[in-house]
Amino acid sequence: MRSGVRLGIDPGDARIGVARSDPSGMLATPVETVRAGKGDLARLARLLAEEEAVEVVVGLPRSLSGSEGPAAAKVREFAGRLARRVAPVPVRLVDERLTTVSAEAMLRDRGRKGGRRRAVVDQAAAVLILQHALDTERATGAAPGEIVEETDE
């Protein structure tokens, strides 16, 4: 297992959930929800610097069959712009099937309701994305997902 803090990102049209790992890569925890749009890449870059992260893991939405649709294309474009902004820190895309659904169910089961739940569901999804990536790397010994190439902002 590689050492160092990693950031997990759950990008959405309105909000971007952010999580971080501990330096040993054992546990993912929520950080904040960033408003999507103007200034979002700058905020993510600041969080990366504040956390001294060595890698960013971005959730890639795929269908249950594994195919990619319009949402995945938007995330790939976002991840490319993020990679350009935070270079040379690597950005990786990892499968995030059902993470938002799982996060919503988990929060609902814990009694979070309405706007309060929506405010943290993106962070919870980012935690699930990052934790899955950490667990996968620990189990396989290989970095999870695929590396993102930089694209223009």
mmCIF file of C-alpha atoms in Angstrom, residues 1-2 6-9 19-21 25-29 55 57-60 62 93-99 102 124-145:
data_model
loop_
_atom_site.group_PDB
_atom_site.id
_atom_site.type_symbol
_atom_site.label_atom_id
_atom_site.label_comp_id
_atom_site.label_asym_id
_atom_site.label_seq_id
_atom_site.Cartn_x
_atom_site.Cartn_y
_atom_site.Cartn_z
ATOM 1 C CA MET A 1 0.000 0.000 0.000
ATOM 2 C CA ARG A 2 1.384 3.391 -0.995
ATOM 3 C CA ARG A 6 -5.526 10.883 -0.906
ATOM 4 C CA LEU A 7 -8.576 12.984 -1.737
ATOM 5 C CA GLY A 8 -11.775 11.340 -2.945
ATOM 6 C CA ILE A 9 -14.072 13.363 -5.188
ATOM 7 C CA ALA A 19 -13.252 13.048 1.333
ATOM 8 C CA ARG A 20 -9.699 12.388 2.523
ATOM 9 C CA SER A 21 -7.771 9.369 3.661
ATOM 10 C CA GLY A 25 -4.465 4.831 3.402
ATOM 11 C CA MET A 26 -6.650 2.853 5.778
ATOM 12 C CA LEU A 27 -9.671 5.083 6.353
ATOM 13 C CA ALA A 28 -11.613 7.657 4.327
ATOM 14 C CA THR A 29 -13.423 10.512 6.108
ATOM 15 C CA GLU A 55 -3.306 11.616 -5.249
ATOM 16 C CA VAL A 57 -9.485 9.715 -6.766
ATOM 17 C CA VAL A 58 -12.554 10.772 -8.781
ATOM 18 C CA GLY A 59 -15.690 8.637 -8.986
ATOM 19 C CA LEU A 60 -16.688 7.662 -12.532
ATOM 20 C CA ARG A 62 -21.074 3.829 -14.951
ATOM 21 C CA LEU A 93 -10.869 7.644 -12.174
ATOM 22 C CA VAL A 94 -12.493 4.774 -10.280
ATOM 23 C CA ASP A 95 -15.840 3.043 -10.784
ATOM 24 C CA GLU A 96 -18.467 4.590 -8.508
ATOM 25 C CA ARG A 97 -21.511 2.514 -9.383
ATOM 26 C CA LEU A 98 -24.275 3.000 -6.798
ATOM 27 C CA THR A 99 -22.194 5.051 -4.338
ATOM 28 C CA SER A 102 -25.677 3.760 -1.004
ATOM 29 C CA ALA A 124 -20.657 10.420 2.094
ATOM 30 C CA ALA A 125 -20.495 9.296 -1.547
ATOM 31 C CA ALA A 126 -16.926 10.646 -1.777
ATOM 32 C CA VAL A 127 -16.045 8.634 1.345
ATOM 33 C CA LEU A 128 -17.470 5.468 -0.237
ATOM 34 C CA ILE A 129 -15.581 6.097 -3.505
ATOM 35 C CA LEU A 130 -12.291 6.694 -1.724
ATOM 36 C CA GLN A 131 -12.718 3.839 0.754
ATOM 37 C CA HIS A 132 -13.418 1.418 -2.103
ATOM 38 C CA ALA A 133 -10.265 2.629 -3.902
ATOM 39 C CA LEU A 134 -8.172 2.221 -0.722
ATOM 40 C CA ASP A 135 -9.575 -1.266 -0.056
ATOM 41 C CA THR A 136 -8.975 -2.294 -3.672
ATOM 42 C CA GLU A 137 -5.360 -1.144 -3.574
ATOM 43 C CA ARG A 138 -4.766 -2.909 -0.260
ATOM 44 C CA ALA A 139 -6.269 -6.145 -1.625
ATOM 45 C CA THR A 140 -4.544 -6.129 -5.028
ATOM 46 C CA GLY A 141 -1.355 -4.172 -4.402
ATOM 47 C CA ALA A 142 -2.091 -2.073 -7.490
ATOM 48 C CA ALA A 143 -3.272 1.527 -7.763
ATOM 49 C CA PRO A 144 -7.016 1.505 -8.504
ATOM 50 C CA GLY A 145 -8.773 2.745 -11.613
#
